[in-house]
Short mmCIF file of C-alpha atoms and ligand atoms in Angstrom, two decimals:
data_model
loop_
_atom_site.label_atom_id
_atom_site.label_comp_id
_atom_site.label_asym_id
_atom_site.label_seq_id
_atom_site.Cartn_x
_atom_site.Cartn_y
_atom_site.Cartn_z
CA UNK A 150 81.88 129.47 82.40
CA UNK A 151 78.94 127.52 83.71
CA UNK A 152 78.93 123.81 84.18
CA UNK A 153 75.96 123.63 81.73
CA UNK A 154 78.20 124.60 79.00
CA UNK A 155 80.48 121.54 79.33
CA UNK A 156 78.20 119.14 77.60
CA UNK A 157 77.16 117.16 80.80
CA UNK A 158 73.79 115.43 81.18
CA UNK A 159 71.17 116.86 83.27
CA UNK A 160 71.63 114.01 86.03
CA UNK A 161 75.24 115.07 86.48
CA UNK A 162 74.43 118.85 86.58
CA UNK A 163 71.80 118.12 89.24
CA UNK A 164 74.62 116.20 91.27
CA UNK A 165 76.97 119.14 90.81
CA UNK A 166 74.23 121.61 91.96
CA UNK A 167 73.58 119.35 94.94
CA UNK A 168 77.26 119.64 95.99
CA UNK A 169 77.01 123.48 95.81
CA UNK A 170 79.63 123.92 93.03
CA UNK A 171 78.93 127.09 91.11
CA UNK A 172 81.54 126.89 88.21
CA UNK A 173 83.96 124.41 86.96
CA UNK A 174 87.61 124.64 88.33
CA UNK A 175 90.25 125.16 85.57
CA UNK A 176 91.03 121.26 85.40
CA UNK A 177 87.36 120.54 85.15
CA UNK A 178 86.78 123.03 82.31
CA UNK A 179 89.60 121.70 80.34
CA UNK A 180 89.36 117.98 81.10
CA UNK A 181 85.62 117.19 81.00
CA UNK A 182 85.08 118.26 77.18
CA UNK A 183 88.10 116.22 76.18
CA UNK A 184 87.33 113.06 78.08
CA UNK A 185 83.74 113.28 76.77
CA UNK A 186 85.03 113.42 73.21
CA UNK A 187 87.10 110.12 74.03
CA UNK A 188 90.51 111.59 74.19
CA UNK A 189 93.27 110.68 76.41
CA UNK A 190 94.79 113.29 78.84
CA UNK A 191 97.89 113.95 80.65
CA UNK A 192 97.11 116.31 83.58
CA UNK A 193 99.40 118.02 85.82
CA UNK A 194 97.18 118.61 88.89
CA UNK A 195 97.27 118.17 92.60
CA UNK A 196 94.70 117.34 95.15
CA UNK A 197 92.51 120.44 95.87
CA UNK A 198 92.17 121.34 92.07
CA UNK A 199 88.98 119.54 91.57
CA UNK A 200 90.81 116.72 89.59
CA UNK A 201 88.38 113.98 90.87
CA UNK A 202 85.21 115.47 89.40
CA UNK A 203 87.33 116.40 86.40
CA UNK A 204 87.58 112.71 85.42
CA UNK A 205 84.51 111.24 87.37
CA UNK A 206 81.76 113.41 85.75
CA UNK A 207 82.69 112.63 82.02
CA UNK A 208 83.45 108.95 82.77
CA UNK A 209 80.01 108.48 84.51
CA UNK A 210 78.39 110.19 81.27
CA UNK A 211 80.33 107.93 78.82
CA UNK A 212 79.46 104.67 80.87
CA UNK A 213 75.85 105.75 81.04
CA UNK A 214 75.71 106.44 77.33
CA UNK A 215 76.97 103.07 76.27
CA UNK A 216 75.08 99.75 76.85
CA UNK A 217 76.36 97.39 79.56
CA UNK A 218 77.19 94.02 78.11
CA UNK A 219 78.04 92.02 81.16
CA UNK A 220 78.84 92.28 84.91
CA UNK A 221 82.47 93.20 84.26
CA UNK A 222 83.67 96.80 85.17
CA UNK A 223 84.08 99.09 82.21
CA UNK A 224 86.18 101.84 84.00
CA UNK A 225 89.11 101.51 86.29
CA UNK A 226 90.64 104.18 88.68
CA UNK A 227 93.83 103.24 90.12
CA UNK A 228 95.02 105.28 93.17
CA UNK A 229 98.12 104.96 95.41
CA UNK A 230 96.46 104.94 98.85
CA UNK A 231 93.44 103.19 100.50
CA UNK A 232 92.28 106.54 101.66
CA UNK A 233 92.34 107.99 98.26
CA UNK A 234 90.48 105.07 96.74
CA UNK A 235 87.89 105.31 99.42
CA UNK A 236 87.47 109.13 98.71
CA UNK A 237 87.48 108.83 94.98
CA UNK A 238 84.75 106.15 94.96
CA UNK A 239 82.66 108.22 97.35
CA UNK A 240 83.04 111.20 95.10
CA UNK A 241 82.17 109.07 92.14
CA UNK A 242 78.94 107.89 93.96
CA UNK A 243 78.13 111.33 94.80
CA UNK A 244 78.45 112.65 91.30
CA UNK A 245 76.71 109.53 89.89
CA UNK A 246 73.81 109.63 92.42
CA UNK A 247 71.13 110.42 89.94
CA UNK A 248 72.36 107.80 87.35
CA UNK A 249 71.79 103.95 87.61
CA UNK A 250 75.59 103.10 87.61
CA UNK A 251 77.27 100.89 90.09
CA UNK A 252 80.72 101.32 91.75
CA UNK A 253 83.01 99.44 93.90
CA UNK A 254 86.12 100.16 95.77
CA UNK A 255 88.96 97.78 96.26
CA UNK A 256 91.82 98.08 98.64
CA UNK A 257 93.93 95.81 100.90
CA UNK A 258 93.89 95.79 104.75
CA UNK A 259 90.29 94.88 104.93
CA UNK A 260 88.39 91.67 104.44
CA UNK A 261 88.21 90.74 100.61
CA UNK A 262 84.94 88.79 100.76
CA UNK A 263 82.69 91.95 100.74
CA UNK A 264 84.59 93.09 97.63
CA UNK A 265 84.28 89.74 96.03
CA UNK A 266 80.55 89.79 96.65
CA UNK A 267 80.15 93.45 95.31
CA UNK A 268 82.00 92.50 92.10
CA UNK A 269 80.05 89.29 91.52
CA UNK A 270 76.78 91.42 91.41
CA UNK A 271 78.45 93.48 88.64
CA UNK A 272 79.76 97.09 88.57
CA UNK A 273 80.38 99.61 86.05
CA UNK A 274 83.37 101.39 87.58
CA UNK A 275 85.99 100.24 90.12
CA UNK A 276 88.38 102.28 92.13
CA UNK A 277 91.40 100.30 93.44
CA UNK A 278 94.70 100.22 94.81
CA UNK A 279 97.10 98.07 92.57
CA UNK A 280 97.98 95.39 95.00
CA UNK A 281 94.48 94.18 96.02
CA UNK A 282 93.29 94.61 92.47
CA UNK A 283 95.96 92.10 91.24
CA UNK A 284 94.92 89.78 94.24
CA UNK A 285 91.36 89.72 92.73
CA UNK A 286 92.61 89.32 89.25
CA UNK A 287 94.72 86.43 90.47
CA UNK A 288 91.92 84.52 92.10
CA UNK A 289 89.47 85.37 89.21
CA UNK A 290 87.12 87.48 91.19
CA UNK A 291 87.49 90.47 88.84
CA UNK A 292 87.57 90.41 85.04
CA UNK A 293 89.39 93.51 83.59
CA UNK A 294 88.99 92.36 79.95
CA UNK A 295 86.14 94.95 79.24
CA UNK A 296 87.77 98.09 80.76
CA UNK A 297 87.14 100.99 78.39
CA UNK A 298 88.51 103.79 80.44
CA UNK A 299 91.58 103.69 82.65
CA UNK A 300 92.57 106.60 85.17
CA UNK A 301 95.94 106.59 86.96
CA UNK A 302 95.26 109.07 89.75
CA UNK A 303 98.15 110.53 91.46
CA UNK A 304 100.51 108.55 89.25
CA UNK A 305 103.63 110.17 90.38
CA UNK A 306 102.67 109.06 94.03
CA UNK A 307 102.16 105.54 92.81
CA UNK A 308 105.76 105.52 91.18
CA UNK A 309 107.11 106.93 94.50
CA UNK A 310 105.55 104.11 96.36
CA UNK A 311 107.04 101.37 94.11
CA UNK A 312 103.78 100.47 92.31
CA UNK A 313 105.41 100.55 88.81
CA UNK A 314 105.58 96.83 88.55
CA UNK A 315 101.91 96.28 89.84
CA UNK A 316 100.77 98.99 87.41
CA UNK A 317 102.44 97.13 84.45
CA UNK A 318 100.87 93.87 85.59
CA UNK A 319 97.35 95.63 85.78
CA UNK A 320 98.01 97.03 82.13
CA UNK A 321 98.58 93.58 80.84
CA UNK A 322 95.04 92.55 81.96
CA UNK A 323 93.34 95.36 80.06
CA UNK A 324 92.09 95.70 76.51
CA UNK A 325 94.74 97.47 74.37
CA UNK A 326 91.90 99.65 72.92
CA UNK A 327 90.92 102.01 75.76
CA UNK A 328 90.75 105.46 76.94
CA UNK A 329 93.50 106.64 79.33
CA UNK A 330 93.67 109.54 81.66
CA UNK A 331 96.76 110.10 83.65
CA UNK A 332 96.82 112.60 86.63
CA UNK A 333 100.19 113.47 88.43
CA UNK A 334 101.13 116.53 90.69
CA UNK A 335 104.67 116.51 89.43
CA UNK A 336 106.56 115.45 86.23
CA UNK A 337 109.51 113.40 86.03
CA UNK A 338 111.26 111.28 83.64
CA UNK A 339 109.44 108.27 84.98
CA UNK A 340 106.19 109.80 84.63
CA UNK A 341 106.82 110.86 81.02
CA UNK A 342 108.01 107.11 80.32
CA UNK A 343 104.83 105.86 81.94
CA UNK A 344 102.71 108.27 79.88
CA UNK A 345 104.34 107.66 76.67
CA UNK A 346 103.71 103.93 77.03
CA UNK A 347 100.17 104.18 78.05
CA UNK A 348 98.65 107.47 76.47
CA UNK A 349 97.62 108.01 72.67
CA UNK A 350 97.86 111.51 71.43
CA UNK A 351 97.02 112.89 74.74
CA UNK A 352 95.76 116.36 75.59
CA UNK A 353 98.23 118.06 77.98
CA UNK A 354 96.41 119.85 80.76
CA UNK A 355 98.28 121.88 83.28
CA UNK A 356 96.82 123.68 86.10
CA UNK A 357 98.44 126.17 88.39
CA UNK A 358 100.55 124.30 91.05
CA UNK A 359 99.28 124.87 94.40
CA UNK A 360 102.33 127.14 95.18
CA UNK A 361 101.31 129.47 92.46
CA UNK A 362 97.88 129.93 93.76
CA UNK A 363 98.98 129.91 97.29
CA UNK A 364 97.84 133.42 98.00
CA UNK A 365 95.04 131.71 100.21
CA UNK A 366 97.60 129.99 102.23
CA UNK A 367 99.41 132.25 104.68
CA UNK A 368 102.79 130.54 105.36
CA UNK A 369 104.95 131.23 108.40
CA UNK A 370 107.80 129.53 109.93
CA UNK A 371 108.44 129.58 113.73
CA UNK A 372 111.94 128.95 114.85
CA UNK A 373 112.01 126.66 117.91
CA UNK A 374 114.20 124.11 119.54
CA UNK A 375 113.44 120.70 118.67
CA UNK A 376 112.79 119.74 122.39
CA UNK A 377 110.13 122.43 122.56
CA UNK A 378 108.10 121.83 119.42
CA UNK A 379 105.41 119.71 121.19
CA UNK A 380 104.99 122.47 123.79
CA UNK A 381 104.71 125.20 121.19
CA UNK A 382 102.30 123.24 119.17
CA UNK A 383 100.08 122.96 122.29
CA UNK A 384 100.42 126.40 122.92
CA UNK A 385 99.38 127.46 119.25
CA UNK A 386 96.51 125.09 119.42
CA UNK A 387 95.22 126.29 122.76
CA UNK A 388 96.08 129.97 122.28
CA UNK A 389 94.63 130.21 118.81
CA UNK A 390 91.46 128.18 119.72
CA UNK A 391 91.97 125.84 116.86
CA UNK A 392 89.33 123.39 116.39
CA UNK A 393 90.83 121.38 113.57
CA UNK A 394 94.60 121.16 112.67
CA UNK A 395 96.46 118.62 110.41
CA UNK A 396 99.85 118.07 111.69
CA UNK A 397 102.69 116.55 109.66
CA UNK A 398 105.49 114.48 111.05
CA UNK A 399 108.21 112.69 109.29
CA UNK A 400 107.83 109.28 110.80
CA UNK A 401 104.99 106.98 111.81
CA UNK A 402 106.62 106.59 115.21
CA UNK A 403 106.96 110.37 115.55
CA UNK A 404 103.12 110.66 114.75
CA UNK A 405 102.09 108.21 117.30
CA UNK A 406 104.31 109.83 120.03
CA UNK A 407 103.06 113.35 119.10
CA UNK A 408 99.42 112.31 119.11
CA UNK A 409 99.84 110.81 122.60
CA UNK A 410 101.74 113.86 123.89
CA UNK A 411 98.96 116.18 122.50
CA UNK A 412 96.36 114.11 124.21
CA UNK A 413 98.18 114.57 127.50
CA UNK A 414 98.19 118.20 127.00
CA UNK A 415 94.26 117.89 126.74
CA UNK A 416 94.09 118.11 122.90
CA UNK A 417 92.00 115.26 121.39
CA UNK A 418 94.18 113.85 118.91
CA UNK A 419 94.69 110.83 116.48
CA UNK A 420 97.61 109.56 114.40
CA UNK A 421 97.12 108.42 110.84
CA UNK A 422 99.90 106.47 109.00
CA UNK A 423 100.65 103.30 107.05
CA UNK A 424 101.04 101.02 110.02
CA UNK A 425 97.55 101.77 111.30
CA UNK A 426 94.77 99.35 110.21
CA UNK A 427 92.18 100.52 107.60
CA UNK A 428 89.48 100.78 110.31
CA UNK A 429 91.75 102.74 112.47
CA UNK A 430 92.54 105.10 109.88
CA UNK A 431 88.95 105.48 108.87
CA UNK A 432 87.91 106.07 112.38
CA UNK A 433 90.47 108.73 112.94
CA UNK A 434 89.49 110.60 109.67
CA UNK A 435 85.81 110.41 110.51
CA UNK A 436 86.59 111.76 114.08
CA UNK A 437 88.45 114.70 112.56
CA UNK A 438 85.80 115.44 110.06
CA UNK A 439 83.19 115.30 112.73
CA UNK A 440 85.25 117.54 115.23
CA UNK A 441 85.77 115.02 117.74
CA UNK A 442 89.48 114.77 116.88
CA UNK A 443 91.01 118.21 117.12
CA UNK A 444 94.51 117.43 115.90
CA UNK A 445 95.12 114.78 113.29
CA UNK A 446 98.75 113.87 113.08
CA UNK A 447 99.85 112.27 109.72
CA UNK A 448 102.88 111.26 107.86
CA UNK A 449 103.03 112.42 104.29
CA UNK A 450 102.06 109.25 102.55
CA UNK A 451 99.03 108.71 104.77
CA UNK A 452 97.74 112.33 104.29
CA UNK A 453 97.98 112.11 100.47
CA UNK A 454 94.68 112.47 98.92
CA UNK A 455 92.65 112.94 102.19
CA UNK A 456 89.49 114.79 101.37
CA UNK A 457 89.00 117.15 104.05
CA UNK A 458 87.25 120.42 103.21
CA UNK A 459 88.32 124.04 104.02
CA UNK A 460 91.12 123.03 106.49
CA UNK A 461 92.13 126.00 108.38
CA UNK A 462 95.35 125.06 109.82
CA UNK A 463 98.23 122.87 108.67
CA UNK A 464 101.45 122.47 110.72
CA UNK A 465 104.54 121.07 109.65
CA UNK A 466 105.88 119.63 112.88
CA UNK A 467 108.87 118.55 111.14
CA UNK A 468 109.87 119.81 107.74
CA UNK A 469 109.88 117.18 105.02
CA UNK A 470 113.05 115.59 103.62
CA UNK A 471 111.64 116.30 100.10
CA UNK A 472 110.68 119.84 99.25
CA UNK A 473 107.64 118.85 97.07
CA UNK A 474 106.04 117.14 100.10
CA UNK A 475 106.01 120.68 101.70
CA UNK A 476 103.80 121.87 98.72
CA UNK A 477 101.56 118.72 99.06
CA UNK A 478 101.29 119.35 102.78
CA UNK A 479 100.23 123.09 102.56
CA UNK A 480 97.91 122.07 99.73
CA UNK A 481 95.75 120.79 102.41
CA UNK A 482 94.70 124.27 103.64
CA UNK A 483 93.14 127.18 102.11
CA UNK A 484 91.14 125.02 99.61
CA UNK A 485 88.17 125.80 97.70
CA UNK A 486 88.24 129.49 98.31
CA UNK A 487 88.66 129.70 102.07
CA UNK A 488 91.96 130.96 103.77
CA UNK A 489 94.18 128.85 105.80
CA UNK A 490 97.54 128.94 107.56
CA UNK A 491 100.45 126.63 107.00
CA UNK A 492 102.99 127.01 109.95
CA UNK A 493 106.21 125.22 110.19
CA UNK A 494 108.02 124.64 113.37
CA UNK A 495 111.62 124.69 112.38
CA UNK A 496 114.52 123.65 114.64
CA UNK A 497 118.14 124.80 114.11
CA UNK A 498 118.94 121.44 112.29
CA UNK A 499 116.12 122.02 109.74
CA UNK A 500 117.34 125.42 108.38
CA UNK A 501 118.70 123.61 105.21
CA UNK A 502 115.46 121.95 104.52
CA UNK A 503 113.70 125.26 104.87
CA UNK A 504 115.99 126.70 102.39
CA UNK A 505 115.36 123.99 99.96
CA UNK A 506 111.59 124.58 100.21
CA UNK A 507 112.00 128.30 99.83
CA UNK A 508 114.08 127.58 96.65
CA UNK A 509 111.49 125.41 95.11
CA UNK A 510 108.67 127.86 96.09
CA UNK A 511 110.69 130.83 94.90
CA UNK A 512 109.50 132.82 97.71
CA UNK A 513 110.82 133.29 101.32
CA UNK A 514 108.54 132.00 104.10
CA UNK A 515 108.52 134.71 106.97
CA UNK A 516 110.19 133.61 110.09
CA UNK A 517 108.25 134.58 113.16
CA UNK A 518 109.64 133.67 116.67
CA UNK A 519 106.98 133.17 119.29
CA UNK A 520 107.74 134.91 122.64
CA UNK A 521 108.89 132.39 125.19
CA UNK A 522 109.88 129.81 122.64
CA UNK A 523 112.96 131.41 121.15
CA UNK A 524 115.65 128.91 120.20
CA UNK A 525 118.56 128.94 122.52
CA UNK A 526 121.95 129.92 121.06
CA UNK A 527 123.93 126.86 119.82
CA UNK A 528 125.78 125.25 122.97
CA UNK A 529 123.48 126.96 125.48
CA UNK A 530 122.29 124.90 128.29
CA UNK A 531 118.54 124.98 129.04
CA UNK A 532 117.90 126.91 132.32
CA UNK A 533 115.68 124.36 133.65
CA UNK A 534 115.30 120.57 132.97
CA UNK A 535 111.52 121.19 132.78
CA UNK A 536 110.93 123.52 129.95
CA UNK A 537 110.07 127.08 130.98
CA UNK A 538 106.49 128.02 130.06
CA UNK A 539 105.12 131.52 129.44
CA UNK A 540 101.79 130.57 128.48
CA UNK A 541 98.81 132.68 129.35
CA UNK A 542 96.00 130.95 130.84
CA UNK A 543 93.55 129.51 128.17
CA UNK A 544 90.36 131.47 128.12
CA UNK A 545 87.47 129.53 129.63
CA UNK A 546 85.56 129.97 126.41
CA UNK A 547 88.14 127.71 124.76
CA UNK A 548 87.74 124.89 127.35
CA UNK A 549 86.42 121.74 125.51
CA UNK A 550 84.77 118.87 127.22
CA UNK A 551 87.39 116.15 127.37
CA UNK A 552 85.64 112.68 126.59
CA UNK A 553 87.37 109.52 127.03
CA UNK A 554 90.47 109.50 124.86
CA UNK A 555 91.94 106.17 123.76
CA UNK A 556 95.14 107.89 122.88
CA UNK A 557 95.65 109.22 126.33
CA UNK A 558 98.33 107.25 128.05
CA UNK A 559 98.18 107.37 131.86
CA UNK A 560 96.86 110.22 133.89
CA UNK A 561 97.19 113.84 132.98
CA UNK A 562 100.14 115.40 134.65
CA UNK A 563 98.66 116.95 137.64
CA UNK A 564 100.68 119.79 139.17
CA UNK A 565 102.32 120.61 135.96
CA UNK A 566 100.09 123.14 134.51
CA UNK A 567 100.98 124.03 131.02
CA UNK A 568 99.18 127.49 131.31
CA UNK A 569 100.80 129.25 134.26
CA UNK A 570 103.57 131.58 134.02
CA UNK A 571 106.63 129.94 135.73
CA UNK A 572 109.93 131.33 136.38
CA UNK A 573 113.10 129.55 135.43
CA UNK A 574 114.69 127.81 138.30
P1 LIG B 154 89.87 117.15 94.52
O1 LIG B 154 91.08 118.04 93.81
O2 LIG B 154 89.35 116.25 93.44
O3 LIG B 154 90.47 116.35 95.69
O4 LIG B 154 88.79 118.22 94.94
C1 LIG B 154 89.14 119.21 95.99
C2 LIG B 154 87.91 119.72 96.54
O5 LIG B 154 87.23 120.63 95.77
C3 LIG B 154 86.78 118.65 97.05
O6 LIG B 154 86.43 118.84 98.42
C4 LIG B 154 85.74 118.92 96.04
O7 LIG B 154 84.51 118.64 96.66
C5 LIG B 154 85.76 120.38 95.66
N1 LIG B 154 85.45 120.75 94.35
C6 LIG B 154 85.57 119.97 93.30
N2 LIG B 154 85.15 120.79 92.18
C7 LIG B 154 84.59 121.97 92.63
C8 LIG B 154 83.77 123.09 91.98
N3 LIG B 154 83.86 123.15 90.70
N4 LIG B 154 83.57 124.14 92.81
C9 LIG B 154 83.90 124.01 94.07
N5 LIG B 154 84.37 123.00 94.88
C10 LIG B 154 84.84 121.92 94.04
#
């Protein structure tokens, strides 16, 4: 089915064409006509399914077709994270580039004044995280009484992050007569409750979960001792000549530490997590997209909604405690028709987590031990206080110029080459 059969205006089709999209994704094919007709939807869809365009395109069309009566926004998109808010707004601007509509993005961690000024000029659509939106509402710098369309994007994640009270507070500021679109990667009793309270005779749209369509994602698990994970990761990056890898850790502290260690191994790297300032996160993401940062180390929450195209490699440095997070993580690779690999470094204490994930996926993840990184039998003492390395020398073609790296701590460890074959002591 071509985009032109969905009832979208020429300006939007032109923008779609400029993006190089050939056909609508399943969620777009289902959602766009319903939203254009003014209906509510409840959509089960993850990042990577094209859900942003599924709501942004018809909303832009509806807004364009209705007269603007003041400076107040007429559509509101709520997202759980700053990154997602920024990316959604960027997408909306891209899709609406040939229409005279104005957008604003509102999130915390940055100065409020530029947002105030943007709102004062007048906008049609606002993308916001709940907390900062309420700040604006509290100080009277945003008037939500003219909102005609509300989108809750990644509603499950908003609930996970404890935004339910903020969401309810926002809802009280909106007109009761409005169109509502709720997107959630997972269903739960809480989502159902939220949906029942908000949506009016919604159309249910369910697109294949990432793990149902995961044929484009090659999944593998590498058994390895916890103490040698960093070394194995550096080995995989070097030996595979990976130019771009997203690495997941369980904690913010772990993300920082790993990023520093990778930098010490000569791999340009940055960490992205909730404790980083907005500008540091934006810088890290930009560096990653532009190829200056080779390894982006992220926590689950920070990585949600990151819009990074065609990511070839995702590594679970530590398995997540919640199996669903594994699905979100590997959803970052093999997107939009290109193949990717999702590798998990699994230490002996994580076998239960792996079993939980396999149960959720209803499939086995093949185990593949890397020569030289075999886990020691339980109770065995490592033969050398320094880990034994069996790396082959990195081919010269893989050598990358190493610019100054803000994450590098201290001097590179001279005399401890990671690439020569060493014998155990
Ligand atoms: P989303 O699920 O909204 O995060 O979108 C995932 C990715 O798919 C984004 O990088 C979009 O640019 C891309 N995308 C969205 N719609 C299409 C489409 N119809 N064809 C190809 N790529 C698309």
